[in-house]
Coordinates of C-alpha atoms in Angstrom, one line a residue:
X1 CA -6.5 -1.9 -44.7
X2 CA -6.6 -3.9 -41.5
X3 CA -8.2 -2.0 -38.6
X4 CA -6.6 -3.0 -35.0
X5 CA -8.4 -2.8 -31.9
X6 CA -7.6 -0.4 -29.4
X7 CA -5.0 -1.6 -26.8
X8 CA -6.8 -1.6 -23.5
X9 CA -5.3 1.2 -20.8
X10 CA -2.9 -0.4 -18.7
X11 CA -3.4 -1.1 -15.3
X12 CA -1.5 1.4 -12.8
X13 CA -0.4 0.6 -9.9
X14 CA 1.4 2.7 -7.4
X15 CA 3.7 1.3 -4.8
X16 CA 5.7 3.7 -1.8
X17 CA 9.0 2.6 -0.3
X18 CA 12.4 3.7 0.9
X19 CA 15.5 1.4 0.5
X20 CA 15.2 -0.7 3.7
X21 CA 11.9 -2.4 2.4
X22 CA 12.7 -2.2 -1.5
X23 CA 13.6 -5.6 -1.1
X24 CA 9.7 -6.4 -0.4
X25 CA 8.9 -4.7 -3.7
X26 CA 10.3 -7.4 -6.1
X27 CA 8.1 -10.7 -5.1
X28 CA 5.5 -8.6 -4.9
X29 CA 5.7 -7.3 -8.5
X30 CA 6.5 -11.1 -9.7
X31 CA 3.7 -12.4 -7.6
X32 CA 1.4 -9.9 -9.6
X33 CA 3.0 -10.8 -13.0
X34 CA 2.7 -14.9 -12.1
X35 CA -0.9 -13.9 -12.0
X36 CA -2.2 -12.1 -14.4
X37 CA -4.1 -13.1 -17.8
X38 CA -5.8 -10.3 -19.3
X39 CA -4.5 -8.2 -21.9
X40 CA -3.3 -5.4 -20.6
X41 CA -0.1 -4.2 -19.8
X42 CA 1.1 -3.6 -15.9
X43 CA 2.1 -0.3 -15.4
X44 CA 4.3 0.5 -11.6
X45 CA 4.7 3.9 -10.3
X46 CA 7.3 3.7 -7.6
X47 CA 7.8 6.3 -5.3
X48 CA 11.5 6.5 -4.4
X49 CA 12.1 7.3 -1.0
X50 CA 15.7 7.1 -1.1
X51 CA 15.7 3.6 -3.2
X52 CA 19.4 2.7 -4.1
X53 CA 20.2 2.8 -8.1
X54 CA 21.3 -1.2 -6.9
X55 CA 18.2 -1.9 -5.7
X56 CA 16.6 0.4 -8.2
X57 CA 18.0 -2.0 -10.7
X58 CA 17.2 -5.3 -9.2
X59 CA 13.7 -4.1 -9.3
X60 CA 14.1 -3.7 -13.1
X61 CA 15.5 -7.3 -13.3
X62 CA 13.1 -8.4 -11.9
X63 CA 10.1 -7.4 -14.4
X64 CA 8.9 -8.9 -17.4
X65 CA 9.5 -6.5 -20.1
X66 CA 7.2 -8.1 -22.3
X67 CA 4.5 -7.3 -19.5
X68 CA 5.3 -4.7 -17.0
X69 CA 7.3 -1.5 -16.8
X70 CA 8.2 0.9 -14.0
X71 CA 8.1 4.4 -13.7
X72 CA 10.3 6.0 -10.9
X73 CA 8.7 8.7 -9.2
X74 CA 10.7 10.9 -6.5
X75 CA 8.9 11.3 -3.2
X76 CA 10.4 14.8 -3.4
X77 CA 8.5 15.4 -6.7
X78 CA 5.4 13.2 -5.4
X79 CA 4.7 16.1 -3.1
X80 CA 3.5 17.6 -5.9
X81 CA 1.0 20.0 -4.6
X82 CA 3.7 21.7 -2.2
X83 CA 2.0 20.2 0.9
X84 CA 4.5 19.1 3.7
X85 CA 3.4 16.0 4.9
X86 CA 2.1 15.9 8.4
X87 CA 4.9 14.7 11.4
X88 CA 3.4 12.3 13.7
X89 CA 5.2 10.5 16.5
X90 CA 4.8 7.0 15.5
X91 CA 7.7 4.9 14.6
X92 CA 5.9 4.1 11.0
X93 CA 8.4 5.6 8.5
X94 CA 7.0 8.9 6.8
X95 CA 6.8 6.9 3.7
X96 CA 3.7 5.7 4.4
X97 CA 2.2 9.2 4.1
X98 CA 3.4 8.9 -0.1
X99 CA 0.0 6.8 -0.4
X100 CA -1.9 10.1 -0.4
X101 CA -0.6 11.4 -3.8
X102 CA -1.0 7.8 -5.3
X103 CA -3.9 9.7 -8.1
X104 CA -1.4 12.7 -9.0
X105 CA 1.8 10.4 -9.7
X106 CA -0.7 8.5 -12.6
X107 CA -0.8 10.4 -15.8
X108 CA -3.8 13.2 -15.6
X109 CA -5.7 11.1 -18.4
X110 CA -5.8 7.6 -16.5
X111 CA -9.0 8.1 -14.3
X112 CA -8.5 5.1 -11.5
X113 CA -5.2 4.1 -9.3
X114 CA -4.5 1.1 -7.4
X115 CA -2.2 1.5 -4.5
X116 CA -0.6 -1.1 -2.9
X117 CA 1.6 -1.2 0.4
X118 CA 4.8 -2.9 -0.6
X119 CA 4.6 -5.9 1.7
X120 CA 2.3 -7.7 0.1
X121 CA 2.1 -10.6 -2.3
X122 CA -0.7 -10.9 -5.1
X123 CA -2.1 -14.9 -5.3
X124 CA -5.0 -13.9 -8.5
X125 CA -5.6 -12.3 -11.1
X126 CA -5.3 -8.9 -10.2
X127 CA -7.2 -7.5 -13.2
X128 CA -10.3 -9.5 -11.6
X129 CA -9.5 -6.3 -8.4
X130 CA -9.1 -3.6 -11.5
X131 CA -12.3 -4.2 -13.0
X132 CA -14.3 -3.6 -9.8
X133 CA -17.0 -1.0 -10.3
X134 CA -16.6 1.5 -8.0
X135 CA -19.5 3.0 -9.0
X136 CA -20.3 6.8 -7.5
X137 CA -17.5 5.7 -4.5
X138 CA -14.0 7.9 -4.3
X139 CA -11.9 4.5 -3.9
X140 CA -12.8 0.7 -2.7
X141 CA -10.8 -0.9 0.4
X142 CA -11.4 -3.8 2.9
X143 CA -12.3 -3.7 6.6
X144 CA -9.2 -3.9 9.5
X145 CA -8.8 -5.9 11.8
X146 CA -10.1 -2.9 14.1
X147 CA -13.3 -3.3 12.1
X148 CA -15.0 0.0 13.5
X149 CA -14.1 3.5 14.2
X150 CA -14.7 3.2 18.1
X151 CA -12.6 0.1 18.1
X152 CA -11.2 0.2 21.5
X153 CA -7.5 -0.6 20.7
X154 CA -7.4 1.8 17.5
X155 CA -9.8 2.9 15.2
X156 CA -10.5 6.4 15.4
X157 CA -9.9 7.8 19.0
X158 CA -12.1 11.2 18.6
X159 CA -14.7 9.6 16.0
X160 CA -17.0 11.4 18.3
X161 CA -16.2 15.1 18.2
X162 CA -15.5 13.9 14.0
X163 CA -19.6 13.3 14.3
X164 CA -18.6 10.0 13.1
X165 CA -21.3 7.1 14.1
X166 CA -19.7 4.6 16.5
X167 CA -20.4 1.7 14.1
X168 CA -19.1 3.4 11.0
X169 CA -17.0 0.3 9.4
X170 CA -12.6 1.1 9.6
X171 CA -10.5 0.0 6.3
X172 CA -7.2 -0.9 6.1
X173 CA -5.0 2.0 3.8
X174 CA -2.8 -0.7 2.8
X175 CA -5.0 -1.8 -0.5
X176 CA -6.9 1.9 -2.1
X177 CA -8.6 1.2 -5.4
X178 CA -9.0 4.9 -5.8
X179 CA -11.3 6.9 -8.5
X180 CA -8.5 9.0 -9.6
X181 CA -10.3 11.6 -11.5
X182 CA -12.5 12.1 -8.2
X183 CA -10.0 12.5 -5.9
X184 CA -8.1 14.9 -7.8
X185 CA -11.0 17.1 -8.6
X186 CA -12.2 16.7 -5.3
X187 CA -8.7 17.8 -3.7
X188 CA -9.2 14.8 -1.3
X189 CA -5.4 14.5 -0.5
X190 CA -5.2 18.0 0.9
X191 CA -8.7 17.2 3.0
X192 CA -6.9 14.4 4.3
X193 CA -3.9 16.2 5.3
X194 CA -5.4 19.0 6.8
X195 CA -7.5 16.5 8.7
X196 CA -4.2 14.6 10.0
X197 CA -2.9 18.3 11.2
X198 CA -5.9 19.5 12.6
X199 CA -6.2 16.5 15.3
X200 CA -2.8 15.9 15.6
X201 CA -3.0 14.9 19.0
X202 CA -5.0 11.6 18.1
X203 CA -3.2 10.5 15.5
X204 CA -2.1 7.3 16.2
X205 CA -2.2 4.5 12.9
X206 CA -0.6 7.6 10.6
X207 CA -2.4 8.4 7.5
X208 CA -4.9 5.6 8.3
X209 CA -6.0 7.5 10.9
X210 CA -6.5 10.6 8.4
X211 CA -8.0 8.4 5.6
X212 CA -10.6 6.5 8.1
X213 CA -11.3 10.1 9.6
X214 CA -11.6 12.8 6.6
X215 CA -13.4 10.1 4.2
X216 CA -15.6 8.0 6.8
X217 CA -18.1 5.8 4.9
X218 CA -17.2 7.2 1.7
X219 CA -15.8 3.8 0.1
X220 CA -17.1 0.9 -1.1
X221 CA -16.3 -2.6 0.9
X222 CA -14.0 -5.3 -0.7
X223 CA -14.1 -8.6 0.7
X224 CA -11.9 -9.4 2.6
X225 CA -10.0 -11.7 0.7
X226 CA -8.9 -8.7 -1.1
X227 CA -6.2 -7.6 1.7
X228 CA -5.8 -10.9 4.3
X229 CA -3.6 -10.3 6.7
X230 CA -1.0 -12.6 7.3
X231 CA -1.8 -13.3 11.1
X232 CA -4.9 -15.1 9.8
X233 CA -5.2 -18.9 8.7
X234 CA -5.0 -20.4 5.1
X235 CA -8.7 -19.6 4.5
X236 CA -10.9 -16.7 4.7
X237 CA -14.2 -17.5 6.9
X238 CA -16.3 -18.7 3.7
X239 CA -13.4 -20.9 3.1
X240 CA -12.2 -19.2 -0.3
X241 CA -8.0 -18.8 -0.5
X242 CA -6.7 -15.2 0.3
X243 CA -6.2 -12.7 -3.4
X244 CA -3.7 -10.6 -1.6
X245 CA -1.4 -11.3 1.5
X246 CA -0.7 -8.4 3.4
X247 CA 2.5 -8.9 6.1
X248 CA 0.9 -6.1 8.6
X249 CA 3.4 -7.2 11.6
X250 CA 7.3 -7.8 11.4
X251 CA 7.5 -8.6 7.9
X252 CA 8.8 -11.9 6.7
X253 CA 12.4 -11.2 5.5
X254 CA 13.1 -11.2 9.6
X255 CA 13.9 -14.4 11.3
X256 CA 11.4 -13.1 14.3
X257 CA 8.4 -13.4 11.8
X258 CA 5.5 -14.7 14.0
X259 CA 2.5 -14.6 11.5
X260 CA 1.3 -17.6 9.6
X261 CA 4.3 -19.5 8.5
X262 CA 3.1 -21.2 5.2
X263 CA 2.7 -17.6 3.9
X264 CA 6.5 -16.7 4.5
X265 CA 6.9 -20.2 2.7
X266 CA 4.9 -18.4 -0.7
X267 CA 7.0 -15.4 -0.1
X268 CA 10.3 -16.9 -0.8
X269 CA 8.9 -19.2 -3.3
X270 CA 8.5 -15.6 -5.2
X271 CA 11.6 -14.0 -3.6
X272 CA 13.1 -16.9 -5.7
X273 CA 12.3 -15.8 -8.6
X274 CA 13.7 -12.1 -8.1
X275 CA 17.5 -11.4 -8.0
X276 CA 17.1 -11.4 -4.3
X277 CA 16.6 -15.0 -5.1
X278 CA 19.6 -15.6 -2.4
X279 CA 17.9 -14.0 0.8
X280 CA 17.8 -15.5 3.9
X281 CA 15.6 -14.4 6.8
X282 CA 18.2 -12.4 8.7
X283 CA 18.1 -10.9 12.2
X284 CA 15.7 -8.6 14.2
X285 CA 18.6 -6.1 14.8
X286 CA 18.1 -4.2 11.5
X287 CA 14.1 -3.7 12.2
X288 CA 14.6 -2.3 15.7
X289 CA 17.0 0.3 14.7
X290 CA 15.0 1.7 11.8
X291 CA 12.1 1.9 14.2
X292 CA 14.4 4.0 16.5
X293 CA 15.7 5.9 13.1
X294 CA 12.2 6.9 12.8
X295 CA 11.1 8.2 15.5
X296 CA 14.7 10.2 16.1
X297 CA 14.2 11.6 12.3
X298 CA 11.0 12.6 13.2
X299 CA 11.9 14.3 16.7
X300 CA 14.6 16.0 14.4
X301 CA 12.1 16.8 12.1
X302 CA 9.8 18.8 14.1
X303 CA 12.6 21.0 15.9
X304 CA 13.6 22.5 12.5

């Protein structure tokens, strides 16, 4: 009798988006796919904020079967332990508050989670990012651009009255490599909520601010090259070439993009290979108004 080995446990991925940005979704999932050479299987957990069954659908054309698969999650039925998310009165869409439950959409018996903001693009392997040891840390993340909690433009405006030493070191929620098993059984998503409720009033990146504030020098460091940001040049500062591309600012499927241009270049050159493969950069009008929808919806929001 031949004996097989063991498949390995795929590697699973949460992503968070409503329908205006499920568009960023698909290079991002083909960047991944471009890149990867390991043996296991790429598992994406997409919570559906309102995703059309269209868009839905060109997500699922865009996949290699033989490779990747994606489970739909609805953000209704993300919210799984019945806690109402937190209204802030940013114009950041309430979407990004769906990274919190990334570790209960997994399957209980899958014990780490990598969440990933949906406007990125993936340039390596990104089992080489899986396989990090996190060791005894809840989750693995790189540094902001605000670099410290007393960051004078950000960071955390009440780190003080948190007990939180000035110098403590700020990460970027946009890239979690997240101990699963931890945070569950640690109930970190309802710390972090209650956090974000309890000091309201200084809220001011969204659930960055709750992240940076409830788990302060809890996570291990990832270099940077991990999440570059796509303000910054070609090359990180020891001269290696970025891993992951994160569009922080206007993102670049609008024709006001004003980040480095030769990483909209490597967006479309995967946005070609999606069935958005027609896309044009189109006009700033769109952006505003869902930043305006936002912040009405959330006015509503908190009168009823």
């Amino acid at each position: 009798m031949t004996v097989h080995p063991a498949a390995k446990p795929p590697i699973s991925i949460v992503i968070a988006s409503d329908n205006f940005y499920a568009i960023l979704i698909a290079p991002l999932i083909k960047s991944i796919e471009l890149h990867h050479k390991t043996a296991e299987k790429l598992e994406f957990f997409i919570i559906d904020d309102g995703i059309t069954p269209k868009n839905k659908q060109r997500l699922l054309d865009t996949l290699d079967p033989a490779m990747s698969r994606i489970q739909w999650v609805k953000a209704a039925d993300a919210l799984s332990q019945h806690i109402r998310v937190p209204v802030d009165n940013t114009a950041f869409p309430a979407t990004a508050y769906l990274r919190l439950f990334a570790p209960h959409v997994i399957p209980t018996d899958r014990e780490k989670v990598l969440y990933l903001d949906c406007d990125m693009l993936v340039l390596d392997d990104i089992a080489k990012l899986w396989h990090i040891d996190l060791s005894d840390h809840l989750f693995a993340a790189v540094q902001d651009l605000q670099e410290v909690v007393s960051c004078s433009w950000g960071g955390i405006p009440n780190y003080k009255e948190l007990g939180i030493p000035a110098d403590s070191k700020y990460f970027n929620s946009g890239l979690l490599l997240i101990n699963a098993k931890k945070w569950r059984d640690e109930a970190r998503t309802t710390k972090v909520i209650q956090c974000l409720i309890d000091n309201a009033k200084y809220v001011n990146w969204v659930d960055q601010y709750g992240l940076n504030a409830a788990l302060a020098n809890q996570w291990l460091e990832l270099d940077r090259s991990w999440n570059w940001y796509a303000s910054q040049g070609d090359k990180t500062a020891t001269g290696d070439t970025p891993r992951i591309i994160h569009f922080l600012d206007i993102k670049p499927i609008f024709k006001s993009y004003a980040s480095n241009k030769a990483f909209q270049t490597e967006f479309y050159k995967y946005m070609q290979l999606t069935p958005w493969k027609a896309h044009k950069p189109v006009s700033d009008y769109r952006r505003l108004i869902r930043k305006t929808y936002n912040k009405v919806k959330k006015v509503f929001t908190k009168a009823t």
